[in-house]
Amino acid sequence: MVLARKIDSREATALLHTFRDRRGAPLTIDAGFTEYVGGQGVALLLSAAKSWHTDNQSLEFANPSDDFIRDLALYGLTVDDINVEVGL
């Protein structure tokens, strides 16, 4: 799955439906083209990480763009905070 360039409130709503449809299985998301993540987007990514952790499934944000990393940092987060690794 490729994350949108801009995760604003409109895109967060669409992304929520995608997460709901893919819940319960491992998921890798390419964040390499993302240029902006707003507050609602960050909240949604944190919620997804919690859901995948609860389900004991991996969630990986691969190839994060500099902008993606920067916007997470504005909220005190790193990519590691939203990646979920399942124990071997």
Short mmCIF file of N, CA, C and O in Angstrom, two decimals:
data_model
loop_
_atom_site.label_atom_id
_atom_site.label_comp_id
_atom_site.label_asym_id
_atom_site.label_seq_id
_atom_site.Cartn_x
_atom_site.Cartn_y
_atom_site.Cartn_z
N MET A 1 0.85 -1.17 0.00
CA MET A 1 0.00 0.00 0.00
C MET A 1 0.90 1.24 0.00
O MET A 1 1.90 1.28 0.70
N VAL A 2 0.52 2.25 -0.76
CA VAL A 2 1.27 3.50 -0.83
C VAL A 2 0.44 4.58 -0.14
O VAL A 2 -0.72 4.80 -0.48
N LEU A 3 1.06 5.25 0.82
CA LEU A 3 0.40 6.34 1.53
C LEU A 3 0.30 7.55 0.62
O LEU A 3 1.20 7.83 -0.17
N ALA A 4 -0.79 8.28 0.75
CA ALA A 4 -1.03 9.47 -0.08
C ALA A 4 0.03 10.54 0.18
O ALA A 4 0.70 10.54 1.20
N ARG A 5 0.15 11.47 -0.76
CA ARG A 5 1.10 12.57 -0.61
C ARG A 5 0.73 13.48 0.56
O ARG A 5 1.59 14.01 1.25
N LYS A 6 -0.56 13.68 0.77
CA LYS A 6 -1.04 14.60 1.80
C LYS A 6 -2.05 13.89 2.68
O LYS A 6 -3.09 13.44 2.18
N ILE A 7 -1.76 13.79 3.98
CA ILE A 7 -2.69 13.16 4.92
C ILE A 7 -3.32 14.27 5.76
O ILE A 7 -2.88 14.59 6.87
N ASP A 8 -4.35 14.88 5.19
CA ASP A 8 -5.11 15.92 5.89
C ASP A 8 -6.40 15.28 6.40
O ASP A 8 -6.54 14.06 6.36
N SER A 9 -7.34 16.07 6.87
CA SER A 9 -8.57 15.51 7.44
C SER A 9 -9.37 14.71 6.41
O SER A 9 -9.92 13.66 6.73
N ARG A 10 -9.39 15.17 5.18
CA ARG A 10 -10.13 14.46 4.13
C ARG A 10 -9.50 13.10 3.85
O ARG A 10 -10.18 12.07 3.80
N GLU A 11 -8.19 13.08 3.68
CA GLU A 11 -7.48 11.83 3.39
C GLU A 11 -7.50 10.90 4.60
O GLU A 11 -7.55 9.68 4.45
N ALA A 12 -7.47 11.47 5.81
CA ALA A 12 -7.52 10.64 7.02
C ALA A 12 -8.80 9.83 7.07
O ALA A 12 -8.80 8.67 7.47
N THR A 13 -9.91 10.41 6.64
CA THR A 13 -11.18 9.69 6.61
C THR A 13 -11.12 8.52 5.64
O THR A 13 -11.53 7.41 5.98
N ALA A 14 -10.57 8.74 4.46
CA ALA A 14 -10.43 7.65 3.48
C ALA A 14 -9.47 6.58 4.00
O ALA A 14 -9.71 5.38 3.84
N LEU A 15 -8.38 7.03 4.63
CA LEU A 15 -7.39 6.09 5.15
C LEU A 15 -7.97 5.25 6.28
O LEU A 15 -7.65 4.06 6.41
N LEU A 16 -8.85 5.83 7.07
CA LEU A 16 -9.52 5.08 8.14
C LEU A 16 -10.25 3.87 7.57
O LEU A 16 -10.15 2.76 8.11
N HIS A 17 -10.95 4.06 6.47
CA HIS A 17 -11.68 2.95 5.85
C HIS A 17 -10.71 1.89 5.34
O HIS A 17 -10.98 0.69 5.46
N THR A 18 -9.60 2.31 4.79
CA THR A 18 -8.59 1.36 4.32
C THR A 18 -8.04 0.55 5.49
O THR A 18 -7.90 -0.68 5.39
N PHE A 19 -7.71 1.22 6.58
CA PHE A 19 -7.22 0.51 7.76
C PHE A 19 -8.26 -0.48 8.28
O PHE A 19 -7.92 -1.61 8.65
N ARG A 20 -9.51 -0.08 8.31
CA ARG A 20 -10.56 -1.00 8.77
C ARG A 20 -10.64 -2.24 7.89
O ARG A 20 -10.80 -3.35 8.38
N ASP A 21 -10.53 -2.05 6.59
CA ASP A 21 -10.60 -3.17 5.64
C ASP A 21 -9.41 -4.10 5.77
O ASP A 21 -9.52 -5.29 5.50
N ARG A 22 -8.26 -3.58 6.17
CA ARG A 22 -7.03 -4.39 6.21
C ARG A 22 -6.64 -4.84 7.61
O ARG A 22 -5.62 -5.51 7.79
N ARG A 23 -7.45 -4.50 8.59
CA ARG A 23 -7.14 -4.88 9.96
C ARG A 23 -7.14 -6.40 10.12
O ARG A 23 -7.91 -7.10 9.48
N GLY A 24 -6.25 -6.88 10.97
CA GLY A 24 -6.18 -8.30 11.26
C GLY A 24 -5.13 -9.04 10.47
O GLY A 24 -4.99 -10.25 10.59
N ALA A 25 -4.39 -8.33 9.63
CA ALA A 25 -3.34 -8.93 8.82
C ALA A 25 -2.14 -7.99 8.81
O ALA A 25 -2.29 -6.78 8.98
N PRO A 26 -0.93 -8.52 8.61
CA PRO A 26 0.25 -7.66 8.52
C PRO A 26 0.07 -6.64 7.38
O PRO A 26 -0.58 -6.94 6.37
N LEU A 27 0.64 -5.47 7.57
CA LEU A 27 0.50 -4.42 6.56
C LEU A 27 1.79 -3.61 6.47
O LEU A 27 2.35 -3.20 7.49
N THR A 28 2.26 -3.43 5.24
CA THR A 28 3.40 -2.56 4.97
C THR A 28 2.90 -1.38 4.15
O THR A 28 2.21 -1.58 3.15
N ILE A 29 3.25 -0.19 4.59
CA ILE A 29 2.81 1.04 3.94
C ILE A 29 4.03 1.82 3.48
O ILE A 29 4.90 2.13 4.28
N ASP A 30 4.07 2.14 2.20
CA ASP A 30 5.16 2.94 1.65
C ASP A 30 4.84 4.41 1.90
O ASP A 30 3.87 4.94 1.35
N ALA A 31 5.65 5.04 2.73
CA ALA A 31 5.45 6.46 3.07
C ALA A 31 6.46 7.34 2.35
O ALA A 31 6.70 8.48 2.75
N GLY A 32 7.03 6.84 1.27
CA GLY A 32 8.08 7.55 0.57
C GLY A 32 7.65 8.76 -0.22
O GLY A 32 8.48 9.60 -0.57
N PHE A 33 6.36 8.86 -0.53
CA PHE A 33 5.87 9.98 -1.33
C PHE A 33 5.08 10.99 -0.50
O PHE A 33 4.59 11.97 -1.03
N THR A 34 4.96 10.73 0.79
CA THR A 34 4.15 11.59 1.65
C THR A 34 4.87 12.89 1.94
O THR A 34 6.01 12.90 2.38
N GLU A 35 4.18 13.99 1.67
CA GLU A 35 4.75 15.33 1.84
C GLU A 35 4.18 16.07 3.05
O GLU A 35 4.74 17.07 3.48
N TYR A 36 3.03 15.59 3.57
CA TYR A 36 2.38 16.30 4.68
C TYR A 36 1.52 15.32 5.47
O TYR A 36 0.76 14.55 4.90
N VAL A 37 1.66 15.38 6.80
CA VAL A 37 0.79 14.63 7.70
C VAL A 37 0.29 15.61 8.76
O VAL A 37 1.08 16.14 9.54
N GLY A 38 -1.01 15.88 8.74
CA GLY A 38 -1.61 16.78 9.71
C GLY A 38 -1.96 16.08 11.01
O GLY A 38 -1.74 14.87 11.17
N GLY A 39 -2.51 16.83 11.94
CA GLY A 39 -2.83 16.30 13.27
C GLY A 39 -3.77 15.11 13.24
O GLY A 39 -3.55 14.12 13.95
N GLN A 40 -4.83 15.17 12.43
CA GLN A 40 -5.76 14.04 12.35
C GLN A 40 -5.08 12.82 11.73
O GLN A 40 -5.35 11.69 12.12
N GLY A 41 -4.19 13.06 10.79
CA GLY A 41 -3.44 11.96 10.19
C GLY A 41 -2.54 11.29 11.19
O GLY A 41 -2.47 10.06 11.27
N VAL A 42 -1.83 12.08 11.99
CA VAL A 42 -0.96 11.53 13.02
C VAL A 42 -1.78 10.72 14.03
O VAL A 42 -1.40 9.62 14.41
N ALA A 43 -2.91 11.26 14.44
CA ALA A 43 -3.77 10.55 15.39
C ALA A 43 -4.24 9.21 14.80
O ALA A 43 -4.27 8.19 15.50
N LEU A 44 -4.57 9.22 13.52
CA LEU A 44 -5.01 7.98 12.86
C LEU A 44 -3.87 6.97 12.79
O LEU A 44 -4.08 5.78 13.03
N LEU A 45 -2.66 7.41 12.47
CA LEU A 45 -1.52 6.50 12.40
C LEU A 45 -1.24 5.89 13.76
O LEU A 45 -0.95 4.69 13.87
N LEU A 46 -1.34 6.69 14.83
CA LEU A 46 -1.16 6.16 16.18
C LEU A 46 -2.24 5.15 16.53
O LEU A 46 -1.97 4.10 17.14
N SER A 47 -3.47 5.44 16.14
CA SER A 47 -4.58 4.52 16.39
C SER A 47 -4.38 3.21 15.65
O SER A 47 -4.63 2.13 16.18
N ALA A 48 -3.93 3.31 14.40
CA ALA A 48 -3.67 2.10 13.62
C ALA A 48 -2.58 1.26 14.28
O ALA A 48 -2.69 0.03 14.38
N ALA A 49 -1.52 1.92 14.74
CA ALA A 49 -0.44 1.19 15.40
C ALA A 49 -0.96 0.46 16.63
O ALA A 49 -0.61 -0.71 16.86
N LYS A 50 -1.80 1.11 17.39
CA LYS A 50 -2.37 0.47 18.58
C LYS A 50 -3.24 -0.72 18.18
O LYS A 50 -3.18 -1.79 18.81
N SER A 51 -4.04 -0.56 17.14
CA SER A 51 -4.90 -1.66 16.68
C SER A 51 -4.09 -2.85 16.21
O SER A 51 -4.40 -4.00 16.55
N TRP A 52 -3.04 -2.59 15.42
CA TRP A 52 -2.21 -3.69 14.91
C TRP A 52 -1.48 -4.37 16.06
O TRP A 52 -1.32 -5.58 16.08
N HIS A 53 -1.04 -3.58 17.05
CA HIS A 53 -0.38 -4.16 18.23
C HIS A 53 -1.36 -5.05 18.99
O HIS A 53 -1.02 -6.17 19.38
N THR A 54 -2.57 -4.56 19.20
CA THR A 54 -3.60 -5.34 19.90
C THR A 54 -3.89 -6.64 19.17
O THR A 54 -4.10 -7.69 19.80
N ASP A 55 -3.89 -6.59 17.84
CA ASP A 55 -4.17 -7.78 17.02
C ASP A 55 -2.94 -8.68 16.84
O ASP A 55 -3.03 -9.70 16.17
N ASN A 56 -1.80 -8.27 17.41
CA ASN A 56 -0.55 -9.01 17.27
C ASN A 56 -0.16 -9.19 15.80
O ASN A 56 0.22 -10.27 15.37
N GLN A 57 -0.30 -8.11 15.04
CA GLN A 57 0.05 -8.09 13.62
C GLN A 57 1.09 -7.00 13.38
O GLN A 57 1.09 -5.97 14.06
N SER A 58 1.95 -7.21 12.40
CA SER A 58 2.97 -6.20 12.10
C SER A 58 2.38 -5.08 11.24
O SER A 58 1.50 -5.30 10.41
N LEU A 59 2.89 -3.89 11.49
CA LEU A 59 2.54 -2.70 10.72
C LEU A 59 3.83 -1.94 10.48
O LEU A 59 4.52 -1.57 11.44
N GLU A 60 4.19 -1.76 9.21
CA GLU A 60 5.45 -1.11 8.89
C GLU A 60 5.23 0.06 7.95
O GLU A 60 4.58 -0.08 6.91
N PHE A 61 5.79 1.20 8.33
CA PHE A 61 5.81 2.37 7.46
C PHE A 61 7.20 2.38 6.82
O PHE A 61 8.18 2.78 7.45
N ALA A 62 7.27 1.89 5.61
CA ALA A 62 8.54 1.69 4.91
C ALA A 62 8.90 2.93 4.10
O ALA A 62 8.03 3.69 3.66
N ASN A 63 10.20 3.11 3.91
CA ASN A 63 10.71 4.16 3.03
C ASN A 63 10.13 5.54 3.37
O ASN A 63 9.69 6.28 2.49
N PRO A 64 10.11 5.92 4.65
CA PRO A 64 9.48 7.20 5.01
C PRO A 64 10.22 8.39 4.41
O PRO A 64 11.45 8.46 4.45
N SER A 65 9.46 9.30 3.83
CA SER A 65 10.06 10.51 3.25
C SER A 65 10.54 11.42 4.38
O SER A 65 10.13 11.30 5.54
N ASP A 66 11.42 12.35 4.03
CA ASP A 66 11.89 13.33 5.01
C ASP A 66 10.72 14.14 5.56
O ASP A 66 10.70 14.48 6.75
N ASP A 67 9.75 14.46 4.71
CA ASP A 67 8.58 15.23 5.15
C ASP A 67 7.74 14.43 6.14
O ASP A 67 7.23 14.96 7.12
N PHE A 68 7.57 13.14 5.88
CA PHE A 68 6.82 12.26 6.77
C PHE A 68 7.50 12.23 8.14
O PHE A 68 6.85 12.40 9.18
N ILE A 69 8.81 12.05 8.14
CA ILE A 69 9.58 12.01 9.39
C ILE A 69 9.48 13.35 10.12
O ILE A 69 9.28 13.39 11.34
N ARG A 70 9.59 14.45 9.37
CA ARG A 70 9.49 15.79 9.97
C ARG A 70 8.14 16.02 10.63
O ARG A 70 8.06 16.51 11.76
N ASP A 71 7.07 15.66 9.92
CA ASP A 71 5.73 15.90 10.47
C ASP A 71 5.46 15.05 11.70
O ASP A 71 4.83 15.52 12.66
N LEU A 72 5.94 13.82 11.73
CA LEU A 72 5.82 13.02 12.95
C LEU A 72 6.58 13.68 14.09
O LEU A 72 6.09 13.76 15.23
N ALA A 73 7.77 14.19 13.79
CA ALA A 73 8.61 14.83 14.81
C ALA A 73 7.93 16.06 15.41
O ALA A 73 8.12 16.36 16.59
N LEU A 74 7.13 16.76 14.61
CA LEU A 74 6.39 17.92 15.14
C LEU A 74 5.46 17.53 16.27
O LEU A 74 5.10 18.36 17.11
N TYR A 75 5.05 16.26 16.30
CA TYR A 75 4.18 15.74 17.36
C TYR A 75 4.96 14.88 18.36
O TYR A 75 4.37 14.15 19.15
N GLY A 76 6.29 14.98 18.30
CA GLY A 76 7.13 14.26 19.25
C GLY A 76 7.26 12.78 18.97
O GLY A 76 7.56 11.99 19.87
N LEU A 77 7.04 12.37 17.71
CA LEU A 77 7.05 10.96 17.35
C LEU A 77 8.14 10.65 16.34
O LEU A 77 8.62 11.54 15.63
N THR A 78 8.48 9.38 16.27
CA THR A 78 9.37 8.88 15.23
C THR A 78 8.63 7.76 14.50
O THR A 78 7.59 7.28 14.96
N VAL A 79 9.19 7.31 13.40
CA VAL A 79 8.59 6.20 12.66
C VAL A 79 8.54 4.95 13.54
O VAL A 79 7.58 4.18 13.48
N ASP A 80 9.54 4.78 14.40
CA ASP A 80 9.54 3.62 15.29
C ASP A 80 8.34 3.62 16.23
O ASP A 80 7.90 2.56 16.67
N ASP A 81 7.81 4.80 16.54
CA ASP A 81 6.65 4.88 17.43
C ASP A 81 5.37 4.35 16.78
O ASP A 81 4.42 3.98 17.48
N ILE A 82 5.33 4.31 15.45
CA ILE A 82 4.11 3.84 14.78
C ILE A 82 4.31 2.51 14.06
O ILE A 82 3.35 1.93 13.56
N ASN A 83 5.57 2.06 13.96
CA ASN A 83 5.81 0.72 13.41
C ASN A 83 5.51 -0.30 14.50
O ASN A 83 5.80 -0.08 15.67
N VAL A 84 4.91 -1.42 14.11
CA VAL A 84 4.60 -2.50 15.04
C VAL A 84 5.30 -3.76 14.56
O VAL A 84 5.03 -4.22 13.46
N GLU A 85 6.20 -4.26 15.38
CA GLU A 85 6.89 -5.50 15.06
C GLU A 85 6.31 -6.62 15.92
O GLU A 85 6.11 -6.44 17.12
N VAL A 86 6.05 -7.75 15.30
CA VAL A 86 5.53 -8.90 16.01
C VAL A 86 6.71 -9.77 16.40
O VAL A 86 7.58 -10.04 15.55
N GLY A 87 6.76 -10.20 17.64
CA GLY A 87 7.86 -11.04 18.11
C GLY A 87 7.97 -12.33 17.33
O GLY A 87 6.98 -12.87 16.85
N LEU A 88 9.19 -12.81 17.17
CA LEU A 88 9.44 -14.05 16.43
C LEU A 88 9.22 -15.23 17.32
O LEU A 88 9.44 -15.33 18.42
#
